[in-house]
mmCIF file of C-alpha atoms in Angstrom:
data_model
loop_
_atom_site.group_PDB
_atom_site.id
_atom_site.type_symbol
_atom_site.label_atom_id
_atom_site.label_comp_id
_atom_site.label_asym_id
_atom_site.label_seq_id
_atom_site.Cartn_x
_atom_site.Cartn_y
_atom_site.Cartn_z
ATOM 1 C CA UNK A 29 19.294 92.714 127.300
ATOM 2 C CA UNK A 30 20.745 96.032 129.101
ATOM 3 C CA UNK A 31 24.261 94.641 129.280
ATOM 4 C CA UNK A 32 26.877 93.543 131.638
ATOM 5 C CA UNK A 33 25.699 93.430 134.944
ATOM 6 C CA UNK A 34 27.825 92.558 138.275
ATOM 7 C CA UNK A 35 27.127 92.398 141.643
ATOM 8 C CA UNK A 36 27.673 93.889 144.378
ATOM 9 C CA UNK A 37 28.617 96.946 142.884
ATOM 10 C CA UNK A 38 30.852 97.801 145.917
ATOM 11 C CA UNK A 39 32.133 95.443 148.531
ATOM 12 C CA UNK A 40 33.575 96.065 152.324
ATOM 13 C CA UNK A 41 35.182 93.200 153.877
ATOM 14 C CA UNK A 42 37.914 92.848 156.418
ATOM 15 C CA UNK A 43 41.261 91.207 155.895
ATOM 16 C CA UNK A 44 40.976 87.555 156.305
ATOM 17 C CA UNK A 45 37.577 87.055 154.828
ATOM 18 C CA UNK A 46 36.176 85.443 151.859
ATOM 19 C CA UNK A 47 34.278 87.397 148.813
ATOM 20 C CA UNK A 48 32.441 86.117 145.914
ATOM 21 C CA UNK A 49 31.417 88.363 143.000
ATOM 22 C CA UNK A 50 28.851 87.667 140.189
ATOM 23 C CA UNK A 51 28.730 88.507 136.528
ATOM 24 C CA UNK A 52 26.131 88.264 134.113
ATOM 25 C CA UNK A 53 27.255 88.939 130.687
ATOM 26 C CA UNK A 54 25.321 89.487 127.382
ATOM 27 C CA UNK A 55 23.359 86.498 126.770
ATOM 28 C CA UNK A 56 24.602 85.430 123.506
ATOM 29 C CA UNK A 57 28.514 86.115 124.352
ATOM 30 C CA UNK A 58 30.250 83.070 124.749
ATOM 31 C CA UNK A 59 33.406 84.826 125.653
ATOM 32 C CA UNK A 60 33.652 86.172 129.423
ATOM 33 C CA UNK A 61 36.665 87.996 131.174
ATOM 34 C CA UNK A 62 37.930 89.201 134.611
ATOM 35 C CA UNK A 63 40.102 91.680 135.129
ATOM 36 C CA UNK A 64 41.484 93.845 138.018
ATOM 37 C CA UNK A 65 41.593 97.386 137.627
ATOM 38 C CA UNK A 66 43.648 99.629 140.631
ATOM 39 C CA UNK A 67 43.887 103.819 140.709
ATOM 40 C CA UNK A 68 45.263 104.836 137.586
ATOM 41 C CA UNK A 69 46.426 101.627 135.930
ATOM 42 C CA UNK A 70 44.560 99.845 133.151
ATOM 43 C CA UNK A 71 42.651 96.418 133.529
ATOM 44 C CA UNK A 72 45.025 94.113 134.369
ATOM 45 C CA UNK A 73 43.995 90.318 132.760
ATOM 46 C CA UNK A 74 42.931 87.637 135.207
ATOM 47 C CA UNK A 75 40.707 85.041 133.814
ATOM 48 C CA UNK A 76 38.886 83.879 130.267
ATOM 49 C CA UNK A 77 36.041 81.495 129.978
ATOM 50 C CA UNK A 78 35.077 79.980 126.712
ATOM 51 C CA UNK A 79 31.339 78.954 127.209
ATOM 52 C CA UNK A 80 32.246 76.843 130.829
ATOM 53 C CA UNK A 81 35.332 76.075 130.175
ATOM 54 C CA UNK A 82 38.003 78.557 131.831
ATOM 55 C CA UNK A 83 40.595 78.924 128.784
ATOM 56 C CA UNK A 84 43.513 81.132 130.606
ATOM 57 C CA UNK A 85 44.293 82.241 133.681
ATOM 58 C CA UNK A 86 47.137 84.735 134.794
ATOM 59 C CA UNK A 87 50.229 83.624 136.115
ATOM 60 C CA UNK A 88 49.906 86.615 138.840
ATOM 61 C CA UNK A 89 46.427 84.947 139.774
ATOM 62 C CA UNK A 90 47.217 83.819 143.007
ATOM 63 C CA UNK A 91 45.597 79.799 144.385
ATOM 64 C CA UNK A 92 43.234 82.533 146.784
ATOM 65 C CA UNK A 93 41.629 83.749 143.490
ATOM 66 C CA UNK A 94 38.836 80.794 141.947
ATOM 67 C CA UNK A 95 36.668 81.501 138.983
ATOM 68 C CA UNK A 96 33.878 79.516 137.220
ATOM 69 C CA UNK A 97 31.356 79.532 134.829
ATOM 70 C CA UNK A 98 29.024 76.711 135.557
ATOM 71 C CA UNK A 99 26.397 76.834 132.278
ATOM 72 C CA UNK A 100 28.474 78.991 130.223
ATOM 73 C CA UNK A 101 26.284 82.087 131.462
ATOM 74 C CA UNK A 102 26.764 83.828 134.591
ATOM 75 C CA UNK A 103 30.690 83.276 136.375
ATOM 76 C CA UNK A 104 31.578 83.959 139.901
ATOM 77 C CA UNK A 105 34.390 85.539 141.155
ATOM 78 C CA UNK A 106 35.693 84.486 145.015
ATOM 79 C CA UNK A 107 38.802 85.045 146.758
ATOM 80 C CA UNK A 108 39.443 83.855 149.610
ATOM 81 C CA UNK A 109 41.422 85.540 152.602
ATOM 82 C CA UNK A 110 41.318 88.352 151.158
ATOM 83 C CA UNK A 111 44.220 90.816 151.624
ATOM 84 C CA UNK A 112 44.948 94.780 151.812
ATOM 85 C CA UNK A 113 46.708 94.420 148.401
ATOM 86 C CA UNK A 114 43.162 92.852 146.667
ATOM 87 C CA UNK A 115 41.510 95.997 147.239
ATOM 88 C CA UNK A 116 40.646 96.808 143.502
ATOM 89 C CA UNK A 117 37.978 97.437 141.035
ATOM 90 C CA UNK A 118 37.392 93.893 139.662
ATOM 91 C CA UNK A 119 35.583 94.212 136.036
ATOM 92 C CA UNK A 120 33.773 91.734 133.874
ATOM 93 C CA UNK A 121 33.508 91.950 130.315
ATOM 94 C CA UNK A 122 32.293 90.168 127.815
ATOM 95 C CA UNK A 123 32.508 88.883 123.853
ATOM 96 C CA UNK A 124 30.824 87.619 120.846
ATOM 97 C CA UNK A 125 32.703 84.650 119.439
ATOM 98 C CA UNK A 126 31.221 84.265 116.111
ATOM 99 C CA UNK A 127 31.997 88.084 114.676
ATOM 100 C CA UNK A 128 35.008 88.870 116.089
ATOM 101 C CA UNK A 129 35.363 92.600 116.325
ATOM 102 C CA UNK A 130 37.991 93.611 118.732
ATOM 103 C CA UNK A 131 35.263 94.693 121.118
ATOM 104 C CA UNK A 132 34.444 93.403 125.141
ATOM 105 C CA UNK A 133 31.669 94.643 126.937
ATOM 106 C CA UNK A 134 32.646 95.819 130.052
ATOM 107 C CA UNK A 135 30.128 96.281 133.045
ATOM 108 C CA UNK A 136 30.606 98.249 135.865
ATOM 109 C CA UNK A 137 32.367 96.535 138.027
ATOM 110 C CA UNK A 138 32.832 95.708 141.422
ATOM 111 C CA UNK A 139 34.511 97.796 143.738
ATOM 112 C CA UNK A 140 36.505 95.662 146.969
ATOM 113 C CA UNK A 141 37.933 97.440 150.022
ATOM 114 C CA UNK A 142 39.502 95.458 152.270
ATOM 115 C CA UNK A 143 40.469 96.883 155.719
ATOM 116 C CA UNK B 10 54.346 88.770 127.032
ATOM 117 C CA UNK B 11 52.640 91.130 126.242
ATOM 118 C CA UNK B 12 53.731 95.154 126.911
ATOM 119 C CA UNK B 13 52.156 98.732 126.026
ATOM 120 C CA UNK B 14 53.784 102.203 126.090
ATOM 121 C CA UNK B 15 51.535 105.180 126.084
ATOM 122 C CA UNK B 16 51.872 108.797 127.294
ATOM 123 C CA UNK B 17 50.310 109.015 131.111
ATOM 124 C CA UNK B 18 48.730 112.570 130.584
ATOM 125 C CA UNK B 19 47.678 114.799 127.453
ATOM 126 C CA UNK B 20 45.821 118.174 127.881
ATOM 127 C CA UNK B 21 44.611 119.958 125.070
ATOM 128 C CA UNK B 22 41.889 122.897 124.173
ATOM 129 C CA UNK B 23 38.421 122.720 123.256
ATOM 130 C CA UNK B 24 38.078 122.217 119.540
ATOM 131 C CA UNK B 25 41.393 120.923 119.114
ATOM 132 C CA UNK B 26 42.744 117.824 117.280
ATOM 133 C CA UNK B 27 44.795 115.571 120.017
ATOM 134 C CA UNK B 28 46.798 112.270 119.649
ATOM 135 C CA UNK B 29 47.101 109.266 121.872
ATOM 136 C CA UNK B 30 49.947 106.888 120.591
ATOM 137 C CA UNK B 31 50.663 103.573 121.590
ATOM 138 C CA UNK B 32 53.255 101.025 120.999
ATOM 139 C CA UNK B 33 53.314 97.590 121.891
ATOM 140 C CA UNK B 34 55.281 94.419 122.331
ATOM 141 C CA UNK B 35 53.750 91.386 121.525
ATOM 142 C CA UNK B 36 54.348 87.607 120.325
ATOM 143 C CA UNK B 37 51.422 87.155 117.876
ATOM 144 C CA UNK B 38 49.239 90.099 117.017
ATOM 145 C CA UNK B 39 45.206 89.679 116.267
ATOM 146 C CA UNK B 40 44.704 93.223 116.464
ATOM 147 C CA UNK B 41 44.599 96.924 118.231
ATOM 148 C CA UNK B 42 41.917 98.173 119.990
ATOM 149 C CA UNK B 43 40.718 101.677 122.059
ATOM 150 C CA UNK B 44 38.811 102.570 125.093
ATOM 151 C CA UNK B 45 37.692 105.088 126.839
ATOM 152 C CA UNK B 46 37.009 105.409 130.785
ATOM 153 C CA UNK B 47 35.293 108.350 132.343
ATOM 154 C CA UNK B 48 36.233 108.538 136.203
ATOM 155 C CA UNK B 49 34.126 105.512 138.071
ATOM 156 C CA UNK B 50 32.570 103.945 134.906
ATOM 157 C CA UNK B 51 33.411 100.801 132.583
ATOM 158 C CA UNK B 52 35.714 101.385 129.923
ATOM 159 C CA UNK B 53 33.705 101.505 127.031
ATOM 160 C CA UNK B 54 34.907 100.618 123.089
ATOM 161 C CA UNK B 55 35.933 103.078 120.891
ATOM 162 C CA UNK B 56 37.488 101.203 118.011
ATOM 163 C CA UNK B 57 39.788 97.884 116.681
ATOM 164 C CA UNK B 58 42.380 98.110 114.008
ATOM 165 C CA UNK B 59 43.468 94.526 112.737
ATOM 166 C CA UNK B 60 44.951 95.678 109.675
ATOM 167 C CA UNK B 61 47.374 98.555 108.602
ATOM 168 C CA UNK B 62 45.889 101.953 108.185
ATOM 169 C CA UNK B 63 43.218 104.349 109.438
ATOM 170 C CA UNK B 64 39.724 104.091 110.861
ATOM 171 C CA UNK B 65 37.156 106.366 111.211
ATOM 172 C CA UNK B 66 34.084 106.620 113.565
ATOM 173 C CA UNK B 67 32.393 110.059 113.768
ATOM 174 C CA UNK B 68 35.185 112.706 115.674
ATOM 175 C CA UNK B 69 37.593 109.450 116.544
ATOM 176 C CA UNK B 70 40.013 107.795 114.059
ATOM 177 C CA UNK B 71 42.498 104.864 114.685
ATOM 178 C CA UNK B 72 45.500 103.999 112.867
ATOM 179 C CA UNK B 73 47.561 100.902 113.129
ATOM 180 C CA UNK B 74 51.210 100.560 111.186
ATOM 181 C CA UNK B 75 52.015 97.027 112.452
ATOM 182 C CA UNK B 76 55.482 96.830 110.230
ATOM 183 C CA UNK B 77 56.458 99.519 113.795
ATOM 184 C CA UNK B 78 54.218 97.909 116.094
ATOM 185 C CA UNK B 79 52.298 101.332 116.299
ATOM 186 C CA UNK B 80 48.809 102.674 116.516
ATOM 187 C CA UNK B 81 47.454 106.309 117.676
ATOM 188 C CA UNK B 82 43.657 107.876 118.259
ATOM 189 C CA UNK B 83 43.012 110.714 116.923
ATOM 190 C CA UNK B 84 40.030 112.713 118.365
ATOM 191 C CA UNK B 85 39.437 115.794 116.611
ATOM 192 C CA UNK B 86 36.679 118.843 117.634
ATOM 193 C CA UNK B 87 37.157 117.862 121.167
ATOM 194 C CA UNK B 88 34.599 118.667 123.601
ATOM 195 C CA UNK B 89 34.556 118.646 127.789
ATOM 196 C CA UNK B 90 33.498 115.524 127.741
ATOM 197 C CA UNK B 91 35.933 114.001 125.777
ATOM 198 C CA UNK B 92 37.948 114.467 129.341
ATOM 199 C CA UNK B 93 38.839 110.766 130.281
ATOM 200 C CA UNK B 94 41.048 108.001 130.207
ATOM 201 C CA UNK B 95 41.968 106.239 127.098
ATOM 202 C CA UNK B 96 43.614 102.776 127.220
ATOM 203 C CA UNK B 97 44.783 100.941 124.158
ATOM 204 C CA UNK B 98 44.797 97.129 124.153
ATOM 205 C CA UNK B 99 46.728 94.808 121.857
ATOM 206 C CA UNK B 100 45.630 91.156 121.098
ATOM 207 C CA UNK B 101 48.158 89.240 120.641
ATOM 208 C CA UNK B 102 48.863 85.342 120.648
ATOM 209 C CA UNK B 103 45.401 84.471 122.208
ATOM 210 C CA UNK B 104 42.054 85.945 122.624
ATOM 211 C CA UNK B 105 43.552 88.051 125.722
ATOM 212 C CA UNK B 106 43.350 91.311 125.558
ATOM 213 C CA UNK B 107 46.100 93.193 127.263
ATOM 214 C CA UNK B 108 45.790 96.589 127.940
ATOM 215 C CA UNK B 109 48.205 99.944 128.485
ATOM 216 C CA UNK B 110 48.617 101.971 131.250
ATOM 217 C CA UNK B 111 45.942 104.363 130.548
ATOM 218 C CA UNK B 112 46.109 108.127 129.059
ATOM 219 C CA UNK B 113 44.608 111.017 131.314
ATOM 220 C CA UNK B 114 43.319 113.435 128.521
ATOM 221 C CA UNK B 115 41.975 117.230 129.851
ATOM 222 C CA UNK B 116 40.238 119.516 128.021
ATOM 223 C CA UNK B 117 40.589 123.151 129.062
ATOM 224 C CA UNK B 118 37.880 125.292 127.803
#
């Protein structure tokens, strides 16, 4: 297992369309996580899945934003009509539920432009 | 909520010992943690305090004093490519981790 992996790693769209991202995480992590990271700000929280079942989700997530985690594995990121303001990096991470040690696994996230 | 305070920019020279601080506001606390982000890459884990007091990995030391709601890293010997950003991330009532703002650290030669 090399990790968190998402894809695509970067992401042009135009204002008004739809976007979907993917992340696989570390196979035995039952713990997944999306956040939003912009220029010079830290990860901003969006979403937490528990094996399938999507545990929190931000009160600044707007109803455009719609995550899931279908067999507790990979989770999908979409947003729909997308706008200037959701251009962002948008990271996954990762966690081990059984030995808790402070620590997600981040991948590389996915980088949206939106013109 | 959840809020983090940490300095936006430290420089420092090569060698040198530097310290990130960090306070936090938070209802329910599970614990600290640090990471580091070089420019375009994943933030990657540098170390969790859940309990009072210092610890140490290698060059990098935490330290957590939740009585003040407090923590710093400490990287000493630093090297070039200790230039990056260094977030600190408090979780508090949930498994959520919330993170700071984000310290620039530079490293002049």
């Amino acid at each position: 297992d090399t990790g968190v992996s998402q894809d695509p790693r970067h992401k042009i769209t135009k204002r008004g369309q739809n976007v979907t991202f993917r992340c696989d995480p570390i196979s035995e992590h039952n713990r997944l996580y999306w956040y939003r990271q912009t220029l010079g700000q830290g990860p901003e929280f969006l979403t937490y899945f528990q094996n399938e079942a999507q545990l929190e989700k931000s009160r600044l997530l707007s109803d455009r934003f719609s995550a899931e985690r279908p067999k507790g594995s990979f989770s999908t990121l979409e947003i729909q009509r997308t706008e200037q303001g959701d251009s962002a990096m948008y990271l996954c991470a990762s966690a081990a539920q059984v030995l808790d040690t402070g620590e997600l696994f981040f991948g590389e996230g996915s980088r949206l432009t939106v013109l | 909520g959840q809020s983090l305070e940490q300095p936006s920019e430290v420089t420092a020279v090569e060698g040198a010992i530097v310290q990130i601080n960090c306070t936090y506001q938070t209802s329910g606390f599970y614990g600290l943690s640090w990471y580091q982000q070089h420019d375009g890459g994943a933030p990657t884990f540098l170390s969790y305090n859940a309990l009072d007091g210092l610890e140490e990995t290698g060059r990098f030391s935490s330290f957590l004093s939740r009585s003040d709601s407090y923590g710093y890293l400490l990287l000493q010997e630093l090297q070039m490519k200790d230039s990056a950003s260094y977030f600190c991330a408090v979780k508090g009532g949930s498994y959520i981790p919330t993170f700071g703002r984000g310290t620039s650290l530079i490293v002049h030669p």
